[in-house]
Coordinates of C-alpha atoms in Angstrom, one line a residue:
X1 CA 10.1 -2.7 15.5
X2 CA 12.3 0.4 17.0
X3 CA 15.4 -1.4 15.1
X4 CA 14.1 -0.5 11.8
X5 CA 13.5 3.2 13.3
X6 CA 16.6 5.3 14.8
X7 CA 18.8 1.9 14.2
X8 CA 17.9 1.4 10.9
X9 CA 21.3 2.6 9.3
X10 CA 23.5 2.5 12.4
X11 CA 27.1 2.7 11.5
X12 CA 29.9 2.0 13.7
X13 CA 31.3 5.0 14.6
X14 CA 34.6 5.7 16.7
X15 CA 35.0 7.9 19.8
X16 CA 37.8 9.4 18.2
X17 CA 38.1 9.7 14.3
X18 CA 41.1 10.0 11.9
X19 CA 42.4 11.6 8.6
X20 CA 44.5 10.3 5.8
X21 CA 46.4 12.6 3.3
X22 CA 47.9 11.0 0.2
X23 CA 50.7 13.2 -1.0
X24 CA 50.7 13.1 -5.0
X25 CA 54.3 13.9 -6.6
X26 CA 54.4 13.1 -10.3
X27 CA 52.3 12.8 -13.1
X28 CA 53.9 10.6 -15.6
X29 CA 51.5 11.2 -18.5
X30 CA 51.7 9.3 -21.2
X31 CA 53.3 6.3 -19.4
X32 CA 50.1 5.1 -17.5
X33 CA 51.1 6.1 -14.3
X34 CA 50.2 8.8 -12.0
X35 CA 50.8 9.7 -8.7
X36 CA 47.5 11.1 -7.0
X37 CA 46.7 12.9 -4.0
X38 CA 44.4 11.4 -1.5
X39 CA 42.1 12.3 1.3
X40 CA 40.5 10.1 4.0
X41 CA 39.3 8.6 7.1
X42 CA 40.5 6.5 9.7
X43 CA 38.5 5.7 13.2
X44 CA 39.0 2.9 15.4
X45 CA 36.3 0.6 16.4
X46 CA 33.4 1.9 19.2
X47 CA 32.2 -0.5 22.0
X48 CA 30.7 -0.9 25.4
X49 CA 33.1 -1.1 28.5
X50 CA 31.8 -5.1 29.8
X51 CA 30.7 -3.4 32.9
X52 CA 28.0 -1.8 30.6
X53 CA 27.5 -3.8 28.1
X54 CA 28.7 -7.9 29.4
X55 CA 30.0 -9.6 25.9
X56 CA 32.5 -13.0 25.9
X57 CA 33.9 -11.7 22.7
X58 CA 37.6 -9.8 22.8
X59 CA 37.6 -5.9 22.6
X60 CA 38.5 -4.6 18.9
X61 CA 41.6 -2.4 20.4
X62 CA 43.7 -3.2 17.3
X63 CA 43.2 -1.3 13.9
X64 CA 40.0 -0.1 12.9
X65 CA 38.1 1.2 9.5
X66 CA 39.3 3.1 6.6
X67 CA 38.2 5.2 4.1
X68 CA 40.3 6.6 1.0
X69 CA 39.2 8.8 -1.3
X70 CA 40.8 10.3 -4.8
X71 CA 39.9 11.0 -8.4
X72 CA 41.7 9.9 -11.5
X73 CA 43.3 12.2 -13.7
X74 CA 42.4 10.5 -16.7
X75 CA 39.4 7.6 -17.5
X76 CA 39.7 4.0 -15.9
X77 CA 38.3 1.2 -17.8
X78 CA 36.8 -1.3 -15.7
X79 CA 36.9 -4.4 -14.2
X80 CA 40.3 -3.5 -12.8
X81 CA 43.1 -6.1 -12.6
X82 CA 44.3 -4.9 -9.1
X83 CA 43.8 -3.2 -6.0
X84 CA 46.8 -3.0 -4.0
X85 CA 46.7 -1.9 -0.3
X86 CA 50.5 -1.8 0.0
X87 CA 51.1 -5.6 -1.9
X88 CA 48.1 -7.0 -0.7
X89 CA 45.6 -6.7 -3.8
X90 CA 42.0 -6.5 -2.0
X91 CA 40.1 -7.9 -5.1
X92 CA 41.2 -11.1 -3.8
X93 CA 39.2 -11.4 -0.1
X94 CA 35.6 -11.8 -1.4
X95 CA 34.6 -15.3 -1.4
X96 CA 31.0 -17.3 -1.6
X97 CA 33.1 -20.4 -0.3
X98 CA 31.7 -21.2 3.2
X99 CA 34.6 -24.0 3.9
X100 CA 36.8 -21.3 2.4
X101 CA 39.9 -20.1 4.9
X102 CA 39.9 -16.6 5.0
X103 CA 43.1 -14.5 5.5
X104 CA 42.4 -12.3 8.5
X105 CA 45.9 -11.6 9.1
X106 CA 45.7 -8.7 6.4
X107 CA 42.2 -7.2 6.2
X108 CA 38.3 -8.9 7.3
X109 CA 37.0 -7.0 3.9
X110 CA 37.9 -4.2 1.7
X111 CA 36.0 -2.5 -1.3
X112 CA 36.9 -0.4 -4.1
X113 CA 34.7 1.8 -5.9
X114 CA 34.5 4.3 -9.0
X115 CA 32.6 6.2 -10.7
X116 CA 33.2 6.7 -14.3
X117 CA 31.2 10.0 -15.0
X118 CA 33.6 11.6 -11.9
X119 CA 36.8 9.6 -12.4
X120 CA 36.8 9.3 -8.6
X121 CA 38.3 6.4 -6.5
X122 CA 36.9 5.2 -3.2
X123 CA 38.4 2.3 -1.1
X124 CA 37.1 1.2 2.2
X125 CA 38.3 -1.3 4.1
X126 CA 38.7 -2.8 8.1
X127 CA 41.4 -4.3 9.2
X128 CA 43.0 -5.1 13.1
X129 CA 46.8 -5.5 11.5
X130 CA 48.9 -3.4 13.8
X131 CA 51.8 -3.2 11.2
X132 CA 49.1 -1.6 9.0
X133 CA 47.5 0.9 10.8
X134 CA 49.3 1.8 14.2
X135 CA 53.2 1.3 12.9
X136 CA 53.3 4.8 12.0
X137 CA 54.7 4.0 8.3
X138 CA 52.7 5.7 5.2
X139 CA 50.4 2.7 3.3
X140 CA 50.2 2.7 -0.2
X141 CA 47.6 2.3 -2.6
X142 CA 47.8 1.2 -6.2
X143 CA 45.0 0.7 -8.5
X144 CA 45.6 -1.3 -11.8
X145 CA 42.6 -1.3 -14.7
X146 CA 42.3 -3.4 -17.6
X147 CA 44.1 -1.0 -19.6
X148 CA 46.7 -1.2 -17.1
X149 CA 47.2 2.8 -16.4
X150 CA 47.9 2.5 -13.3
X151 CA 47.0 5.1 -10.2
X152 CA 49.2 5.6 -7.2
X153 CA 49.6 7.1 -3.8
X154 CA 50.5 7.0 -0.3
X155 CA 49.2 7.9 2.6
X156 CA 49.3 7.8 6.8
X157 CA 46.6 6.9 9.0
X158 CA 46.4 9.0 12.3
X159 CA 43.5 9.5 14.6
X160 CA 42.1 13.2 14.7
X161 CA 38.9 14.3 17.1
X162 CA 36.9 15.3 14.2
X163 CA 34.4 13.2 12.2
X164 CA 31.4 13.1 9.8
X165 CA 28.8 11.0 11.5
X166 CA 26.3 11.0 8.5
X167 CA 25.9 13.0 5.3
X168 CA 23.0 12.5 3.6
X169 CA 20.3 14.8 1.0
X170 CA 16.9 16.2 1.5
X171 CA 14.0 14.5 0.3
X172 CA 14.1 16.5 -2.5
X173 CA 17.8 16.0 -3.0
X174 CA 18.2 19.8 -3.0
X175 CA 19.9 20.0 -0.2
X176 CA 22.9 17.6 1.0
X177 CA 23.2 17.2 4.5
X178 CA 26.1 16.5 6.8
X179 CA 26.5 16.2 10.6
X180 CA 29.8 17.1 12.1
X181 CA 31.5 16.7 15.4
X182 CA 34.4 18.2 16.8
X183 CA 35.9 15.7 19.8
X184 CA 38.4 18.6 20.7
X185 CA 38.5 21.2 23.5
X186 CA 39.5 24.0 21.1
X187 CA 37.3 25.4 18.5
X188 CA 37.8 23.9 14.5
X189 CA 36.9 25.7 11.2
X190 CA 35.4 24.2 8.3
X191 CA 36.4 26.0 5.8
X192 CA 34.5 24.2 2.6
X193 CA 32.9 20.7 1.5
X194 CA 33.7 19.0 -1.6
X195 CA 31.5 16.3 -3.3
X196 CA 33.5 14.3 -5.8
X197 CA 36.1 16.8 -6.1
X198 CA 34.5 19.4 -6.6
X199 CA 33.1 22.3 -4.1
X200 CA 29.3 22.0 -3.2
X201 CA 28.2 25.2 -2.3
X202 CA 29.5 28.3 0.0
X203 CA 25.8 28.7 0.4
X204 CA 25.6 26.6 3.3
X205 CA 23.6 26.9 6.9
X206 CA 25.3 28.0 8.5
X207 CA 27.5 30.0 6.1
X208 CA 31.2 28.4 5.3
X209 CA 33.8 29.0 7.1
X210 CA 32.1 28.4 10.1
X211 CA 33.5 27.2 13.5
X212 CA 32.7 24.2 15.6
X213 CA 32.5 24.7 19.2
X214 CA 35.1 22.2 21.0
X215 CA 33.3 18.9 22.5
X216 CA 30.1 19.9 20.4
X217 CA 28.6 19.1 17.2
X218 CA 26.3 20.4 14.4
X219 CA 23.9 19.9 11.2
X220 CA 25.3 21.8 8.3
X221 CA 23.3 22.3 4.7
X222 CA 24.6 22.6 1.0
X223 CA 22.6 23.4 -1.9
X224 CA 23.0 21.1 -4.5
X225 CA 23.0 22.2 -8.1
X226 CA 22.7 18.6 -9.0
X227 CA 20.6 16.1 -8.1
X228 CA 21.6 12.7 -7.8
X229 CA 20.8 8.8 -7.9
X230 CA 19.8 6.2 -5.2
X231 CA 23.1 4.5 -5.1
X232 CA 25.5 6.5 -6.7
X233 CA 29.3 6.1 -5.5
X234 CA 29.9 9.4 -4.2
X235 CA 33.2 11.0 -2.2
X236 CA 32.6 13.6 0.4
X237 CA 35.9 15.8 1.7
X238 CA 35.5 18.3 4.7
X239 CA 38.8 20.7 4.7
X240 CA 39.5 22.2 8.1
X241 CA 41.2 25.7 8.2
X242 CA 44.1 24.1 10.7
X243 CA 45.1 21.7 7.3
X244 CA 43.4 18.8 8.3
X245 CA 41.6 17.2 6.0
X246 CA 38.5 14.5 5.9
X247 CA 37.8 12.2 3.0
X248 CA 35.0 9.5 3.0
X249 CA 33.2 6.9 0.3
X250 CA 29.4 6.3 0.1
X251 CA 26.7 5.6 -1.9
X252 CA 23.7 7.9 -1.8
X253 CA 21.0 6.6 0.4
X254 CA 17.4 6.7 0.0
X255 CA 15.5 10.0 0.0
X256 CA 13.0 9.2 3.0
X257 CA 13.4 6.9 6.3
X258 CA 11.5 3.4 6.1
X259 CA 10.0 1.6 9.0
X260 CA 11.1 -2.3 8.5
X261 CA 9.3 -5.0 10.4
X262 CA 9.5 -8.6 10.0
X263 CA 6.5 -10.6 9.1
X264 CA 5.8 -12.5 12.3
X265 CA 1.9 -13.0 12.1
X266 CA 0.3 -15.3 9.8
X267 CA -1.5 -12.8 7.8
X268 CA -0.5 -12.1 3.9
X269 CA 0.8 -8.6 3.8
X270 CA 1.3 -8.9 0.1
X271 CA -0.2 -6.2 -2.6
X272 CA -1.7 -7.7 -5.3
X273 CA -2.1 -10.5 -3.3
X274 CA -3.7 -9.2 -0.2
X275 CA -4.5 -5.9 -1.0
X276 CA -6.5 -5.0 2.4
X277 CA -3.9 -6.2 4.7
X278 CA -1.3 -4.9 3.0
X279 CA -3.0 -1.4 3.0
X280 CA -3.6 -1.9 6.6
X281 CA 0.4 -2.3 7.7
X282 CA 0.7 0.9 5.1
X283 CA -1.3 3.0 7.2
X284 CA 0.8 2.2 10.6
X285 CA 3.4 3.8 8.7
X286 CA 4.9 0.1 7.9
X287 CA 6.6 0.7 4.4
X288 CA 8.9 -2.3 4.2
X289 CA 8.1 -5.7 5.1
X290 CA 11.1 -8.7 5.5
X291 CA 9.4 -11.9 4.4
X292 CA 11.2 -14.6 2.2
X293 CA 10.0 -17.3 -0.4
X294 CA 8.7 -19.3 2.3
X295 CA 7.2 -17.1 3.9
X296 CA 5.1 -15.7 0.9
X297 CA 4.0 -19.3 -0.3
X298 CA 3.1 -20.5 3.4
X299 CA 1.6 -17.1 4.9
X300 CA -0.4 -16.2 1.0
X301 CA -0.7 -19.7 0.4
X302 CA 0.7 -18.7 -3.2
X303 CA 2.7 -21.0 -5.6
X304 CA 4.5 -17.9 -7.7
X305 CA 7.6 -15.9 -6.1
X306 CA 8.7 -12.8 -4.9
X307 CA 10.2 -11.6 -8.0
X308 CA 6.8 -12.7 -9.7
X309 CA 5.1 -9.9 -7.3
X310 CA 7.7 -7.6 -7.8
X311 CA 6.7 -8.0 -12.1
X312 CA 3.1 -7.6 -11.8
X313 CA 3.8 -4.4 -9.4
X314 CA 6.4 -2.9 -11.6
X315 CA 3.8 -3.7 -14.8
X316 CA 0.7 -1.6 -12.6
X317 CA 3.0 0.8 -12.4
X318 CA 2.5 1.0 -8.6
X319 CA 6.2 1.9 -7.4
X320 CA 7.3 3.9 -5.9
X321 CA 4.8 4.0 -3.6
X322 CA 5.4 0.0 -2.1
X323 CA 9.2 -0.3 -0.9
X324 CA 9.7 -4.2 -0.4
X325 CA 13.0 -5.4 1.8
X326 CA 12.5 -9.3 0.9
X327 CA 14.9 -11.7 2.9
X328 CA 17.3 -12.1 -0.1
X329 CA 20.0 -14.2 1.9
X330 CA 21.1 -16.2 -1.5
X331 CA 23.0 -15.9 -4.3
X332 CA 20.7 -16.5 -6.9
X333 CA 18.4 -13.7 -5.9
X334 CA 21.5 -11.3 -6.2
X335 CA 21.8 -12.6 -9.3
X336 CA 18.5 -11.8 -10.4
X337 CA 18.3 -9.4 -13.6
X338 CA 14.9 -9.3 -13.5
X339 CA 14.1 -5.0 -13.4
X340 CA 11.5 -5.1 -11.0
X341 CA 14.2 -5.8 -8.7
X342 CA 15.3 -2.2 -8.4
X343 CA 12.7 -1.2 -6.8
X344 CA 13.5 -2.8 -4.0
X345 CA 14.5 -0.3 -0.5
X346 CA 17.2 -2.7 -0.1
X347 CA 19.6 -5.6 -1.1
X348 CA 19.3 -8.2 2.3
X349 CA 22.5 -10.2 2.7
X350 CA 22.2 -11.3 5.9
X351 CA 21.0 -11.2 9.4
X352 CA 23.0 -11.3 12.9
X353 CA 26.2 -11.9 10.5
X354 CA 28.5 -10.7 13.0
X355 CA 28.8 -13.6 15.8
X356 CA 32.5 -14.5 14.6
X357 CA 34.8 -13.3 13.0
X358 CA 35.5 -15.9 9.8
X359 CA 34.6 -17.0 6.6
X360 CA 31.4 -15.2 6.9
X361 CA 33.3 -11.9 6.5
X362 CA 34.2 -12.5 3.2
X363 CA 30.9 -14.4 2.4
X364 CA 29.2 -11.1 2.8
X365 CA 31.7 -9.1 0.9
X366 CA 31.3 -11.2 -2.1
X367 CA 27.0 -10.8 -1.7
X368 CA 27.3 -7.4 -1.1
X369 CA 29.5 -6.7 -3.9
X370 CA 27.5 -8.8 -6.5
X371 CA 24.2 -7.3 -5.1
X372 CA 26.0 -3.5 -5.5
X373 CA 27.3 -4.5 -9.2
X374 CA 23.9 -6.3 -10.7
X375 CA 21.7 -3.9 -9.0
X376 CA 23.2 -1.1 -8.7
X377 CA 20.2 1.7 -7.9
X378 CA 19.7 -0.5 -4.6
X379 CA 20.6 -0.6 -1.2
X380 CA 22.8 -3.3 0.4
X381 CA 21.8 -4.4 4.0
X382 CA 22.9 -6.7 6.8
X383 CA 21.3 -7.5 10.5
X384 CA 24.3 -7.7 13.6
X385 CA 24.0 -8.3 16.9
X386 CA 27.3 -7.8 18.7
X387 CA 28.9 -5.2 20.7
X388 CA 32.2 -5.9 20.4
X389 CA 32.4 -7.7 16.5
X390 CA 30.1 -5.1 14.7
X391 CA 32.7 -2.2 13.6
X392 CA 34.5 -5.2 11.8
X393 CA 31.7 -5.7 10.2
X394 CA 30.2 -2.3 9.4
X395 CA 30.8 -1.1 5.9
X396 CA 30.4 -4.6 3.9
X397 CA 26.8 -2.9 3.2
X398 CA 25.6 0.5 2.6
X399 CA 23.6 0.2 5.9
X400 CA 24.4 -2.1 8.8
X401 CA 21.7 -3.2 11.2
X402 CA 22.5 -3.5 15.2
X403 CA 20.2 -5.4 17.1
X404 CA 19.1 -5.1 20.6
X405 CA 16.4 -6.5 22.6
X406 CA 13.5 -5.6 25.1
X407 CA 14.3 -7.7 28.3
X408 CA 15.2 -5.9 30.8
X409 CA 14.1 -2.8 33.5
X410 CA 12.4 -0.3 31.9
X411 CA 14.9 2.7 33.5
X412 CA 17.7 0.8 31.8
X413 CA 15.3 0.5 28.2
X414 CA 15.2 4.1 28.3
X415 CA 18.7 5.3 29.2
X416 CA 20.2 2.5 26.4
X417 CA 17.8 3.5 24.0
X418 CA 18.9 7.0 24.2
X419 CA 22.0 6.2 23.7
X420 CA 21.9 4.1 20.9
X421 CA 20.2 6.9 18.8
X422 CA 22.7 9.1 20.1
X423 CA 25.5 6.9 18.9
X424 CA 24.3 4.5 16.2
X425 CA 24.4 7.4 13.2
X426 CA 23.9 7.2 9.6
X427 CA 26.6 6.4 7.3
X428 CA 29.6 3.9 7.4

């Protein structure tokens, strides 16, 4: 299916992006508190004008998504007590309570992250409260661990014409990879790229500082001396020679691009259990297959599960060659410690989750949160299928699906396609 193709890890990105800077002013050591400087992202959500895209749901003109990004200047010890976005503590929203009331007033979802070998701090979060993110007034952050040191900072969200569309690493991992716009008229200068504080390279292609033609965009690669995990919590900052500074929070994606299909037909595309077909959908170039208990027992006409599979493949030593994205919509299979789940190319919370906006919001925060902390080394995934509700949405999972179907004149198909891989980019 195309979706799994140029849409397979669309992101909602804005027209026009943002930056946040934190200001740090003391360091109270000793005392457990310590004020931090922070970088970071702010872009309102992108949609179809009705006359292009006809949708009964509201246009997202209020608020939009957020990144934050620090590091700690000494260790956190985890789970933290609190996560305060001004006096709202954000560990709060996630909820597996579908007759639940969610407060929307505040924020649809927001996730903290960090990484204990680099100390650094990501929080990500949507929300369409004006007093929040259009009043003008700095927002403070407070994070709380279970030692209670306690990290601090402020910072103001304001909508700059740069942005990071994607960053992502070569197959090898040798090379990280980021694609930059510029939105303004006037030439901008990157003058270096930090990955969890630290600078990457000034080896880069092109060479740093390099300028970015106004109302254009480029590809830019960093050697890495490093190579990294699937799923590692990352933070990437882009500093502009003008002062402006980017700041975003990600995990690090898979090393190749997978082409997902659903298993429509009858026929068993199981290894181990049907070898020859599965071999058969390999050599389209098929290399993940969404297909749930029911489907395995009713299409294999098998008793055992998929995690059952997933042993006798892990025990043959087969991975990594079969990637399998099974329809893991439930709790329990989140839950599931059982290792051959890791080599999964994804965690599957959900599909078309983004019809309202309600309970299911933090539904899939809580999923996507357990799935991220119980299988850490894997993906999280979700299906939408809106124009209007999807950038409140985008970000619960690493990668965020956008539907779109086939009905309609083939001159249209063509021109919307274009776009959509245009648009729909890689990363949050």
């Amino acid at each position: 299916q195309q979706r799994g193709f140029c849409l397979q890890r669309f992101r909602n990105m804005a027209a026009a992006s943002a930056v946040l800077l934190l200001v740090g002013v003391t360091q109270v050591m000793g005392g457990g508190t310590y004020n931090v400087n922070v970088t970071g992202h702010y872009r309102k959500d992108f949609y179809l004008p009705k006359d292009q895209f006809f949708e009964n749901n509201p246009d997202p003109v209020n608020g939009g998504r957020v990144h934050m990004i620090t590091t700690s200047p000494v260790p956190l010890t985890l789970p933290f007590k609190h996560v305060l976005i001004n006096s709202y503590d954000i560990l709060t929203l996630p909820n597996i309570d579908p007759n639940a009331k969610p407060d929307l007033e505040h924020f649809e979802w927001a996730k903290p992250r960090y990484n204990n070998v680099t100390r650094t701090i990501g929080i990500t979060f949507h929300s369409q409260n004006t007093d929040l993110l259009s009043s003008g007034k700095p927002v403070k952050m407070t994070v709380i661990d279970s030692q209670d040191n306690t990290i601090t900072g402020q910072y103001m969200p304001t909508l700059t014409k740069q942005y990071l569309s994607y960053f992502t690493f070569s197959k090898d991992r040798r090379y990280a990879i980021a694609h930059i716009h510029n939105g303004d008229h006037g030439d901008v200068t990157l003058k270096r790229v930090l990955m969890d504080g630290n600078i990457i390279s000034t080896l880069s292609t092109p060479l740093l500082p390099f300028n970015i033609k106004g109302n254009t965009h480029l590809v830019a690669t960093f050697p890495m001396s490093s190579k990294l995990t699937r799923g590692d919590s990352i933070t990437i900052q882009l500093d502009f020679a003008n002062g402006e500074s980017l700041g975003y929070n990600l995990r690090v994606p898979d090393n190749v691009a997978h082409m997902m299909t659903w298993a429509k037909s009858t026929d068993c595309t199981f290894p181990l259990v049907n070898q020859t077909n599965y071999d058969d959908v390999e050599s389209h170039g098929i290399t993940s297959i969404l297909m749930n208990e029911g489907d395995l027992k009713k299409k294999c006409n098998v008793d055992f599960s998929i995690t059952d599979v997933l042993s006798k493949l892990d025990s043959k030593g087969i991975y990594p060659e079969f990637k399998l994205w099974a329809l893991n919509d439930t709790v329990d299979l989140i839950a599931d410690t059982n290792t051959a789940l890791l080599h999964r190319v994804t965690e599957f919370v959900g599909d078309e989750v983004d019809g309202h906006l309600d309970e299911n919001l933090p539904n899939k925060l809580y999923m996507a949160i357990a799935a991220e902390s119980n299988h850490p080394s894997v993906l999280t995934y979700m299906g939408g299928k809106t124009n209007r509700f999807i950038g409140s949405y985008a970000g619960i999972t690493d990668i965020q699906g956008l539907d779109f179907y086939l009905v309609a004149l083939q001159q249209l198909l063509q021109s919307y396609y274009r776009f959509m891989c245009k648009e729909a980019m890689l990363i949050n």
